[in-house]
Coordinates of C-alpha atoms in Angstrom, one line a residue:
M1 CA 5.6 -35.6 4.9
T2 CA 6.6 -32.7 6.3
R3 CA 3.8 -30.5 8.9
V4 CA 4.3 -26.4 8.1
L5 CA 2.8 -23.6 10.0
Y6 CA 1.8 -20.4 9.5
R7 CA 1.8 -17.7 12.3
G8 CA 2.7 -14.3 13.0
G9 CA 0.0 -12.9 11.2
R10 CA -4.1 -13.3 10.4
V11 CA -5.5 -16.0 8.4
F12 CA -8.9 -15.1 6.2
T13 CA -10.7 -18.6 5.9
A14 CA -13.5 -17.9 4.1
D15 CA -16.4 -19.5 6.2
P16 CA -18.5 -17.6 6.6
Q17 CA -19.3 -18.7 10.6
D18 CA -15.9 -18.0 11.8
P19 CA -13.6 -16.4 9.1
W20 CA -10.4 -15.2 10.7
T21 CA -8.5 -16.9 12.9
D22 CA -4.1 -16.5 13.1
A23 CA -2.6 -19.6 12.4
V24 CA -3.0 -22.7 9.5
A25 CA -1.0 -25.8 9.5
V26 CA -0.3 -27.8 6.6
E27 CA 1.0 -31.5 5.6
D28 CA 1.2 -33.2 1.7
G29 CA -1.3 -30.9 0.6
V30 CA -3.8 -30.1 2.6
V31 CA -4.9 -27.7 5.4
V32 CA -4.8 -30.4 8.3
A33 CA -5.4 -28.1 11.2
V34 CA -6.9 -23.7 11.7
G35 CA -6.2 -21.5 15.1
A36 CA -5.6 -22.7 18.2
T37 CA -5.1 -26.5 16.6
A38 CA -2.8 -25.4 14.6
R39 CA -0.5 -23.6 16.8
A40 CA -0.6 -26.5 19.2
M41 CA 0.6 -29.0 16.5
D42 CA 4.7 -29.5 15.9
A43 CA 5.9 -28.4 13.3
D44 CA 8.9 -29.5 10.7
Q45 CA 9.0 -25.7 9.7
T46 CA 7.0 -22.7 10.6
V47 CA 6.9 -20.1 8.7
D48 CA 6.7 -15.7 9.7
L49 CA 4.0 -13.9 8.4
A50 CA 5.4 -11.0 9.5
G51 CA 1.9 -9.1 9.7
G52 CA 0.3 -10.4 6.3
L53 CA -1.9 -12.0 6.0
A54 CA -2.8 -15.7 4.7
L55 CA -6.0 -16.3 2.3
P56 CA -7.0 -19.3 0.5
G57 CA -5.7 -18.8 -3.5
F58 CA -8.4 -16.4 -5.5
T59 CA -10.0 -18.3 -8.1
D60 CA -11.5 -16.1 -11.0
A61 CA -14.3 -17.1 -12.1
H62 CA -14.8 -16.3 -15.7
T63 CA -11.4 -15.4 -17.4
H64 CA -10.3 -16.0 -20.5
L65 CA -7.0 -17.5 -20.9
L66 CA -5.5 -18.1 -24.2
M67 CA -6.5 -14.2 -25.3
M68 CA -5.3 -12.6 -21.8
G69 CA -2.5 -14.5 -22.9
A70 CA -2.2 -12.6 -26.2
A71 CA -3.3 -9.7 -25.1
L72 CA -0.4 -9.6 -22.3
G73 CA 1.7 -9.9 -25.3
Q74 CA 0.2 -6.7 -27.1
V75 CA -0.4 -2.9 -27.7
P76 CA -2.1 -1.5 -24.2
L77 CA -4.7 0.9 -24.7
T78 CA -7.5 1.2 -21.6
E79 CA -5.1 4.1 -20.3
A80 CA -5.1 6.1 -23.8
R81 CA -7.8 7.9 -23.0
S82 CA -8.3 10.5 -26.8
L83 CA -7.8 9.9 -30.2
E84 CA -4.2 11.2 -30.0
A85 CA -3.4 9.2 -27.5
I86 CA -4.5 6.0 -29.4
Q87 CA -2.3 6.8 -32.7
A88 CA 0.7 7.7 -30.4
A89 CA 1.0 4.0 -28.7
L90 CA -0.3 2.3 -32.4
R91 CA 2.9 4.5 -33.8
D92 CA 5.5 3.8 -31.1
A93 CA 4.1 -0.1 -31.5
R94 CA 5.1 0.0 -34.7
A95 CA 8.4 1.9 -35.1
A96 CA 9.9 -0.7 -32.0
D97 CA 9.2 -3.4 -34.0
P98 CA 9.4 -2.0 -37.7
D99 CA 9.7 -5.9 -39.2
A100 CA 6.1 -6.9 -37.6
T101 CA 4.2 -8.0 -40.2
V102 CA 0.2 -7.5 -38.2
L103 CA 0.2 -5.4 -35.3
R104 CA -2.3 -6.2 -32.3
G105 CA -3.4 -4.1 -29.2
R106 CA -6.6 -3.7 -26.8
G107 CA -8.3 -2.2 -24.5
W108 CA -9.3 1.0 -26.3
L109 CA -12.6 2.7 -24.8
F110 CA -15.5 4.2 -26.6
D111 CA -15.5 7.0 -25.0
S112 CA -12.0 7.6 -25.9
V113 CA -12.7 7.6 -29.8
P114 CA -14.8 11.2 -31.1
D115 CA -18.5 10.4 -31.9
R116 CA -17.7 7.2 -30.4
R117 CA -17.3 5.9 -34.3
P118 CA -13.5 4.4 -34.8
T119 CA -12.9 4.2 -38.1
A120 CA -10.1 2.8 -40.4
A121 CA -8.6 5.9 -41.7
M122 CA -7.8 6.7 -37.9
I123 CA -4.9 4.0 -37.7
D124 CA -4.6 4.5 -41.4
A125 CA -3.4 7.4 -40.3
V126 CA -0.4 6.2 -38.0
V127 CA 0.0 2.5 -39.4
A128 CA -1.3 1.5 -43.1
D129 CA 1.4 -0.5 -43.7
V130 CA 0.5 -4.2 -42.4
P131 CA -2.8 -5.2 -41.0
V132 CA -3.9 -3.3 -37.8
Y133 CA -6.5 -5.1 -35.2
L134 CA -7.5 -3.3 -31.7
D135 CA -10.1 -5.4 -29.2
A136 CA -12.9 -3.3 -27.4
N137 CA -12.2 -3.4 -23.5
D138 CA -15.3 -5.6 -23.3
Y139 CA -14.1 -7.3 -26.2
H140 CA -17.2 -7.4 -28.0
S141 CA -15.9 -5.2 -31.1
C142 CA -12.7 -5.0 -33.5
W143 CA -11.5 -1.8 -34.7
V144 CA -9.2 -2.0 -37.7
N145 CA -7.1 0.1 -40.5
S146 CA -7.7 -0.6 -44.0
A147 CA -5.3 -3.8 -44.5
A148 CA -7.2 -5.5 -42.4
L149 CA -9.9 -5.1 -43.6
A150 CA -8.3 -6.2 -46.7
E151 CA -7.1 -8.9 -44.9
L152 CA -10.5 -10.3 -44.1
G153 CA -11.6 -10.1 -47.8
I154 CA -14.3 -7.2 -46.2
T155 CA -16.6 -5.6 -48.6
R156 CA -19.6 -3.2 -49.3
D157 CA -21.0 -7.0 -50.1
T158 CA -19.4 -8.9 -47.0
P159 CA -23.1 -9.4 -45.5
D160 CA -23.4 -8.8 -41.6
P161 CA -23.3 -12.1 -39.8
A162 CA -26.3 -13.6 -37.7
G163 CA -25.7 -11.6 -34.4
G164 CA -23.0 -9.0 -35.2
A165 CA -22.3 -5.9 -37.6
I166 CA -19.6 -4.8 -40.4
S167 CA -20.1 -1.1 -38.9
R168 CA -20.2 1.1 -43.2
D169 CA -19.8 4.3 -44.3
A170 CA -22.9 6.6 -45.5
D171 CA -21.7 4.8 -48.8
G172 CA -22.4 1.2 -47.7
E173 CA -18.0 1.1 -47.4
P174 CA -17.0 -0.6 -44.1
D175 CA -15.4 1.4 -42.2
G176 CA -13.2 -0.4 -39.7
L177 CA -15.4 -1.7 -36.9
L178 CA -16.7 -4.9 -36.3
I179 CA -19.3 -5.9 -34.1
E180 CA -19.9 -8.5 -31.8
T181 CA -19.8 -12.0 -33.9
A182 CA -18.5 -10.0 -36.6
A183 CA -15.4 -9.2 -34.9
V184 CA -15.2 -13.5 -33.6
Q185 CA -16.1 -14.3 -37.1
Y186 CA -14.2 -12.4 -39.0
A187 CA -10.7 -10.7 -36.7
W188 CA -10.6 -13.6 -33.7
G189 CA -11.3 -16.2 -37.1
Q190 CA -7.8 -14.8 -38.2
R191 CA -6.2 -14.6 -35.2
D192 CA -6.9 -18.2 -34.2
A193 CA -5.5 -19.1 -38.1
A194 CA -2.3 -16.9 -38.3
M195 CA -1.7 -17.8 -34.2
T196 CA 0.9 -20.7 -34.3
D197 CA 1.3 -23.5 -31.3
E198 CA 4.4 -21.2 -30.2
E199 CA 2.7 -18.6 -30.0
R200 CA -0.1 -19.6 -28.2
D201 CA 2.3 -21.8 -25.7
A202 CA 4.6 -18.2 -25.1
A203 CA 0.9 -16.5 -24.3
V204 CA 0.4 -19.8 -22.3
D205 CA 3.4 -19.8 -20.2
R206 CA 2.5 -15.8 -19.6
V207 CA -1.1 -16.0 -18.3
L208 CA 0.3 -18.5 -16.2
D209 CA 3.3 -16.2 -14.4
A210 CA 0.3 -13.6 -13.7
Y211 CA -1.8 -15.6 -12.2
G212 CA 0.6 -16.9 -9.7
R213 CA 2.3 -13.7 -8.9
A214 CA -2.0 -12.1 -8.3
G215 CA -2.1 -15.0 -5.9
V216 CA -5.0 -16.7 -8.6
T217 CA -4.8 -20.7 -8.0
G218 CA -8.1 -21.5 -10.1
V219 CA -9.4 -20.1 -13.0
V220 CA -13.0 -21.0 -15.0
D221 CA -12.2 -20.5 -18.8
M222 CA -15.4 -19.3 -21.0
A223 CA -14.6 -19.7 -24.2
F224 CA -12.8 -22.2 -24.5
D225 CA -11.6 -24.2 -27.6
E226 CA -9.7 -27.0 -29.5
H227 CA -7.0 -24.4 -30.1
G228 CA -6.9 -23.6 -26.1
L229 CA -7.5 -27.2 -24.9
A230 CA -3.8 -28.6 -26.7
A231 CA -1.9 -25.5 -25.7
F232 CA -2.8 -26.4 -22.6
D233 CA -1.9 -30.0 -22.4
R234 CA 1.2 -29.1 -24.6
A235 CA 1.8 -27.1 -20.8
A236 CA 1.1 -29.5 -18.9
E237 CA 4.1 -31.9 -20.4
R238 CA 6.8 -28.6 -20.3
H239 CA 5.7 -28.1 -16.5
G240 CA 4.9 -31.1 -15.4
G241 CA 1.5 -30.5 -14.6
L242 CA 0.1 -27.2 -14.2
P243 CA 0.8 -24.5 -11.5
L244 CA -3.5 -23.5 -11.5
H245 CA -6.7 -26.3 -11.3
V246 CA -8.6 -25.3 -14.9
A247 CA -12.4 -25.1 -15.8
A248 CA -13.5 -24.5 -18.8
H249 CA -16.7 -24.3 -20.9
W250 CA -17.1 -24.7 -24.4
L251 CA -17.7 -21.9 -26.5
L252 CA -21.4 -23.2 -28.8
E253 CA -21.7 -20.6 -31.5
N254 CA -25.4 -20.0 -32.9
T255 CA -25.7 -20.9 -36.4
G256 CA -29.4 -20.6 -36.3
D257 CA -29.9 -23.7 -36.9
R258 CA -31.2 -26.1 -34.4
E259 CA -29.6 -29.8 -35.1
R260 CA -26.2 -27.7 -36.0
N261 CA -26.5 -26.1 -32.6
L262 CA -27.1 -29.5 -31.3
A263 CA -24.2 -31.2 -32.9
Q264 CA -22.0 -28.9 -30.9
L265 CA -22.0 -30.4 -27.8
D266 CA -21.6 -34.0 -28.7
R267 CA -17.1 -32.5 -29.4
V268 CA -18.4 -31.4 -25.0
V269 CA -19.9 -34.4 -23.7
E270 CA -16.8 -36.4 -25.1
L271 CA -14.5 -34.3 -23.1
A272 CA -17.1 -33.7 -20.3
R273 CA -17.1 -36.9 -19.7
R274 CA -12.3 -38.0 -20.3
P275 CA -11.2 -39.9 -17.0
A276 CA -9.9 -37.9 -14.7
P277 CA -6.2 -36.5 -14.4
Q278 CA -6.9 -34.0 -17.0
A279 CA -4.8 -31.1 -17.4
V280 CA -8.0 -29.2 -17.9
R281 CA -11.2 -29.9 -16.5
V282 CA -14.3 -29.5 -19.2
V283 CA -17.4 -29.1 -17.7
G284 CA -19.8 -27.4 -19.4
I285 CA -20.6 -24.6 -22.2
K286 CA -20.9 -20.4 -22.6
L287 CA -23.3 -19.3 -25.0
I288 CA -23.2 -15.7 -25.3
I289 CA -26.5 -14.5 -25.5
D290 CA -26.3 -10.6 -25.8
G291 CA -23.6 -8.0 -26.3
V292 CA -22.4 -5.2 -24.1
I293 CA -24.1 -1.5 -22.9
D294 CA -20.7 -0.3 -24.1
A295 CA -21.5 -0.7 -27.7
C296 CA -25.6 -0.7 -27.1
T297 CA -25.5 -4.5 -28.7
A298 CA -26.8 -5.9 -24.7
A299 CA -30.2 -6.8 -25.2
M300 CA -33.0 -4.9 -22.5
G301 CA -36.0 -4.5 -21.6
A302 CA -36.3 -0.7 -22.9
P303 CA -34.1 1.3 -25.3
Y304 CA -31.3 2.9 -25.2
A305 CA -31.4 7.0 -24.1
D306 CA -30.3 6.8 -28.0
G307 CA -34.3 4.9 -28.7
S308 CA -31.8 2.3 -29.7
N309 CA -32.5 -1.8 -29.0
A310 CA -30.1 -5.0 -29.2
E311 CA -31.9 -8.3 -30.2
P312 CA -30.7 -11.2 -28.4
I313 CA -27.7 -13.0 -30.2
W314 CA -29.2 -16.1 -28.7
P315 CA -32.8 -15.9 -29.5
L316 CA -35.2 -17.7 -26.9
A317 CA -36.4 -20.1 -29.4
D318 CA -32.6 -21.4 -30.7
L319 CA -31.2 -20.7 -26.9
A320 CA -34.3 -23.3 -24.9
P321 CA -33.3 -26.6 -27.1
V322 CA -29.2 -26.5 -26.8
V323 CA -29.9 -25.7 -23.0
A324 CA -32.4 -28.3 -22.7
A325 CA -30.1 -30.2 -24.1
A326 CA -27.3 -29.9 -22.2
D327 CA -28.9 -29.6 -19.1
A328 CA -29.6 -33.6 -19.6
A329 CA -26.4 -34.6 -20.5
G330 CA -24.7 -33.0 -17.2
L331 CA -23.2 -30.2 -18.5
Q332 CA -22.3 -26.9 -16.9
I333 CA -24.0 -24.0 -19.0
A334 CA -23.0 -20.1 -18.9
M335 CA -25.3 -17.4 -20.2
H336 CA -23.6 -14.7 -20.8
A337 CA -25.9 -12.1 -20.2
I338 CA -25.4 -8.4 -19.7
G339 CA -28.8 -6.7 -20.7
D340 CA -32.2 -7.9 -18.0
A341 CA -34.0 -9.4 -21.7
A342 CA -31.2 -11.6 -22.0
S343 CA -31.0 -12.9 -18.2
D344 CA -34.4 -13.3 -18.6
S345 CA -34.2 -15.8 -21.4
A346 CA -31.8 -17.2 -19.7
L347 CA -33.5 -18.2 -16.9
T348 CA -36.6 -18.9 -18.9
A349 CA -34.7 -21.5 -20.9
I350 CA -33.2 -23.1 -17.5
E351 CA -36.8 -23.1 -16.2
Q352 CA -37.4 -24.7 -19.7
A353 CA -34.6 -27.5 -18.6
I354 CA -35.8 -28.0 -15.3
A355 CA -39.5 -28.8 -16.5
A356 CA -38.2 -31.3 -19.7
N357 CA -35.6 -32.7 -17.2
G358 CA -36.7 -33.3 -14.0
D359 CA -35.0 -33.2 -10.5
I360 CA -30.8 -33.9 -11.4
A361 CA -28.2 -32.3 -10.1
R362 CA -27.5 -28.9 -12.2
R363 CA -25.7 -26.3 -10.9
H364 CA -26.2 -23.7 -14.2
R365 CA -24.7 -19.4 -14.5
I366 CA -24.9 -16.6 -15.5
E367 CA -22.1 -14.0 -16.1
H368 CA -22.1 -10.7 -15.6
L369 CA -25.9 -9.3 -15.7
E370 CA -25.0 -6.0 -15.4
Y371 CA -28.3 -5.1 -15.5
A372 CA -31.1 -7.1 -14.6
A373 CA -34.5 -6.1 -13.6
P374 CA -35.9 -6.2 -9.9
G375 CA -36.4 -10.1 -8.8
T376 CA -33.7 -11.5 -11.2
A377 CA -31.8 -12.0 -8.0
E378 CA -34.9 -14.0 -6.4
R379 CA -35.5 -16.3 -10.0
M380 CA -31.6 -17.2 -9.9
A381 CA -31.6 -17.8 -6.0
R382 CA -34.2 -19.7 -6.5
L383 CA -33.5 -22.0 -9.2
G384 CA -30.5 -23.1 -8.5
V385 CA -28.4 -20.4 -10.3
T386 CA -25.2 -18.9 -10.2
A387 CA -24.4 -15.1 -10.8
S388 CA -20.9 -14.7 -12.1
M389 CA -20.2 -11.0 -11.6
Q390 CA -16.9 -9.0 -12.6
P391 CA -15.9 -5.8 -10.0
V392 CA -13.5 -4.4 -12.3
H393 CA -16.2 -3.6 -14.8
A394 CA -17.5 -1.4 -12.6
D395 CA -14.6 0.4 -12.1
P396 CA -15.3 4.1 -11.9
A397 CA -12.9 5.0 -14.0
I398 CA -14.4 3.2 -17.5
F399 CA -18.2 3.5 -16.0
A400 CA -19.0 7.4 -18.0
N401 CA -20.1 5.6 -20.8
W402 CA -22.1 2.5 -19.6
A403 CA -24.3 5.1 -17.6
A404 CA -24.4 7.3 -20.8
M405 CA -25.8 4.8 -22.7
L406 CA -28.9 4.2 -20.9
G407 CA -29.8 7.1 -19.5
D408 CA -31.6 6.7 -16.9
E409 CA -32.8 5.9 -13.7
R410 CA -31.0 1.5 -14.5
V411 CA -28.3 3.3 -14.2
E412 CA -29.0 3.1 -10.0
R413 CA -28.9 -0.1 -10.0
A414 CA -25.7 -1.1 -12.1
F415 CA -23.9 -4.3 -11.2
P416 CA -26.0 -4.4 -6.9
W417 CA -24.4 -7.0 -5.6
P418 CA -25.9 -6.5 -2.7
E419 CA -29.1 -8.2 -3.9
Y420 CA -27.5 -11.3 -5.0
E421 CA -26.0 -11.6 -1.5
E422 CA -29.8 -10.9 0.1
A423 CA -31.7 -13.4 -2.0
G424 CA -29.4 -16.1 -1.3
T425 CA -28.2 -16.4 -5.3
L426 CA -24.3 -18.0 -5.0
L427 CA -22.3 -15.1 -6.1
A428 CA -19.3 -16.0 -7.6
F429 CA -16.5 -13.1 -8.5
S430 CA -14.5 -13.0 -11.9
T431 CA -12.4 -10.3 -13.5
D432 CA -12.8 -11.5 -17.3
A433 CA -9.2 -11.1 -18.0
P434 CA -8.8 -9.9 -20.2
T435 CA -11.6 -7.3 -20.3
A436 CA -10.3 -5.5 -17.3
P437 CA -7.0 -6.3 -15.3
Y438 CA -6.3 -9.9 -14.0
E439 CA -5.2 -8.8 -10.2
A440 CA -6.9 -10.3 -7.7
L441 CA -6.7 -7.6 -5.5
A442 CA -7.6 -4.8 -7.4
N443 CA -10.7 -6.7 -8.0
M444 CA -11.3 -6.8 -4.1
Y445 CA -10.4 -2.7 -3.6
V446 CA -13.2 -2.1 -6.6
A447 CA -15.9 -4.5 -4.6
T448 CA -15.3 -3.4 -1.3
T449 CA -15.1 1.1 -2.3
R450 CA -16.9 1.5 -5.5
A451 CA -14.1 2.8 -6.6
S452 CA -11.6 3.4 -9.3
A453 CA -9.0 1.1 -9.2
L454 CA -7.3 2.3 -12.5
D455 CA -7.6 6.1 -12.2
R456 CA -7.3 6.9 -8.2
S457 CA -8.2 10.2 -8.6
V458 CA -12.5 9.1 -10.3
P459 CA -15.1 9.6 -7.3
A460 CA -16.5 6.3 -6.6
V461 CA -20.2 5.4 -8.1
H462 CA -22.7 3.2 -5.9
P463 CA -20.7 2.8 -3.6
Q464 CA -24.1 2.1 -1.4
H465 CA -23.7 -1.3 -3.3
A466 CA -20.2 -2.3 -2.1
L467 CA -19.5 -4.7 0.0
S468 CA -17.5 -5.8 3.2
L469 CA -13.7 -7.1 3.1
A470 CA -14.9 -10.2 4.3
A471 CA -17.8 -10.9 1.8
A472 CA -15.5 -9.6 -1.1
L473 CA -13.1 -12.3 -0.7
G474 CA -15.0 -15.1 0.0
H475 CA -16.9 -14.4 -3.7
A476 CA -13.7 -14.5 -5.5
T477 CA -12.7 -17.7 -3.2
R478 CA -15.0 -19.9 -1.8
D479 CA -17.8 -18.8 -3.6
A480 CA -15.7 -18.9 -7.1
A481 CA -14.3 -22.5 -6.4
A482 CA -18.4 -23.7 -5.6
S483 CA -19.6 -22.4 -9.1
V484 CA -17.9 -25.0 -11.0
G485 CA -18.7 -27.9 -8.2
D486 CA -15.4 -27.8 -5.6
G487 CA -16.3 -26.0 -3.0
E488 CA -16.0 -29.1 -1.2
W489 CA -12.4 -29.5 -1.4
R490 CA -10.4 -25.5 -2.5
G491 CA -12.1 -22.6 -2.1
R492 CA -11.6 -22.7 2.0
I493 CA -8.5 -22.0 4.3
A494 CA -10.4 -25.5 6.7
P495 CA -8.9 -29.0 8.0
G496 CA -9.2 -31.5 4.7
F497 CA -9.0 -28.7 2.1
A498 CA -6.5 -27.9 -1.1
A499 CA -3.9 -26.1 0.3
D500 CA -3.9 -23.5 -2.0
I501 CA -2.8 -20.5 -0.2
V502 CA -1.7 -16.8 -1.2
V503 CA 0.5 -14.6 2.0
L504 CA 0.3 -11.3 1.7
D505 CA 3.5 -8.7 2.9
R506 CA -0.2 -7.0 4.6
D507 CA -3.2 -7.1 6.5
P508 CA -5.5 -5.1 4.5
S509 CA -8.8 -6.1 6.5
S510 CA -6.7 -4.3 10.0
S511 CA -5.8 -0.7 8.0
A512 CA -8.5 2.4 8.0
D513 CA -7.3 2.6 4.1
P514 CA -9.1 0.5 1.3
A515 CA -6.4 1.6 -0.4
S516 CA -3.8 -0.9 1.4
L517 CA -5.9 -3.5 -1.1
L518 CA -4.0 -2.0 -3.6
A519 CA -0.6 -1.9 -1.7
A520 CA -0.2 -5.9 -0.4
R521 CA 2.0 -7.6 -2.9
V522 CA 1.9 -11.5 -2.4
V523 CA 4.8 -12.7 -1.4
T524 CA 3.5 -16.8 -1.9
T525 CA 1.2 -18.6 -3.5
L526 CA 0.3 -21.9 -3.0
V527 CA -1.4 -24.9 -4.8
G528 CA -1.4 -28.4 -3.4
G529 CA 1.0 -27.0 -1.1
R530 CA 3.3 -26.4 -3.6
P531 CA 4.8 -23.0 -4.3
V532 CA 4.2 -21.9 -7.6
Y533 CA 5.3 -17.9 -7.1
A534 CA 7.6 -16.6 -4.4
A535 CA 8.2 -12.7 -4.6
E536 CA 12.1 -11.4 -4.6
P537 CA 12.7 -10.1 -1.4
V538 CA 12.4 -6.6 -1.1
A539 CA 15.7 -4.9 -1.2

């Protein structure tokens, strides 16, 4: 056994009572001592932190692994802030790969498109010879061209699926935007059917490499399926194990039929009971209750600025039986709820499950909570429900459209993380990649400043909701690991915990400039004491 001592910088332990120290000793993949005790130990190897910071590896507590890996190989459109810029990016991508039979992009924003109404004709003007599929930044809509509509077989006679819509022009013809479940069933269904195992393997390798470079040692997938399970099992065989901890939630579809909805649980229960160790630990289910505020598809307690509102994708009558059955089976339930009507419905379903199933171990979650009614945090704390939130979704560079869709005093309560802290709710941070950048340090910058990591020229929005660096780091390490039941063995730098450690080349906690988080560079990422990423020396 080799004992390695890390010293010469600062160490963030994620212990709320004693968060900072100056040394950590690691042996056989486990932390054996911190602080003065570690410094007093004999070590086989000493690593000089060189004034940098060591901290627990980040856990991205809400991500979409295969989608992120695929997105890393697609045309990026978030920074294309006009139709002309989007069209130029598509034109260039097509010219760069003229033999491609499909063009896929991701990340476009509604307020980058005239009147927020993307149409097939806008894409056809620059790429008409192959199908084009462009996922919105929130991944709740897909913008397609005429060739894609033809490939999907969508015509004026194609009905809207439950929980979604096919956008149509004044004459009733599909005009190129697939919303919510229409995007899932048509665009994503086509994508999954067309994607080869080789392409999925490449996507997995891209995401593993990206997370290692970002200092992420654990992830919680929120849309897992058979494709993802097989791809990650293959990756574990190729690499002799995965270089990060993977917990997964199986995505369930609301079919509108109670028995069919409940039948989907059978496969999840089977996977959750697989004996350890497994490359991927299936821990529960994911239910998408509503959409997003940017597209006015989140279910709100009061209408949007334009007078519209949205019906939930999982009405309570459909939701409650699935939640009760999953709770009884010991599965963790993760519910996407962005609007306050959706989070109220989610908590009501959990309350009904508790009443039905009694006092059993449970730790359910609500994902996003972008706007929740006052009192929601306290209600979640009473029920032991985790608030899973994404600081990068509050980036001011993408906030204007969100605010415009509500247009009233609700905007002031956007992403109010301190409310959850004060209520005693477990608050787990994540990125929801690929709907937002996956880089953990950029996520921490938004959390601690409410300023933009995407565009430094954009002023901060709602700085009263910003957190201290120690609080933000704790939510992204300790609490993110605890959100899937791992809080007793990883997520902290403490004796007996897994040596999942990230070393930065500088210590942002010692700088008066919050932008030091954006300048910091991951030097080393350890998982169980084993290096999974080491940066090249700076020339």
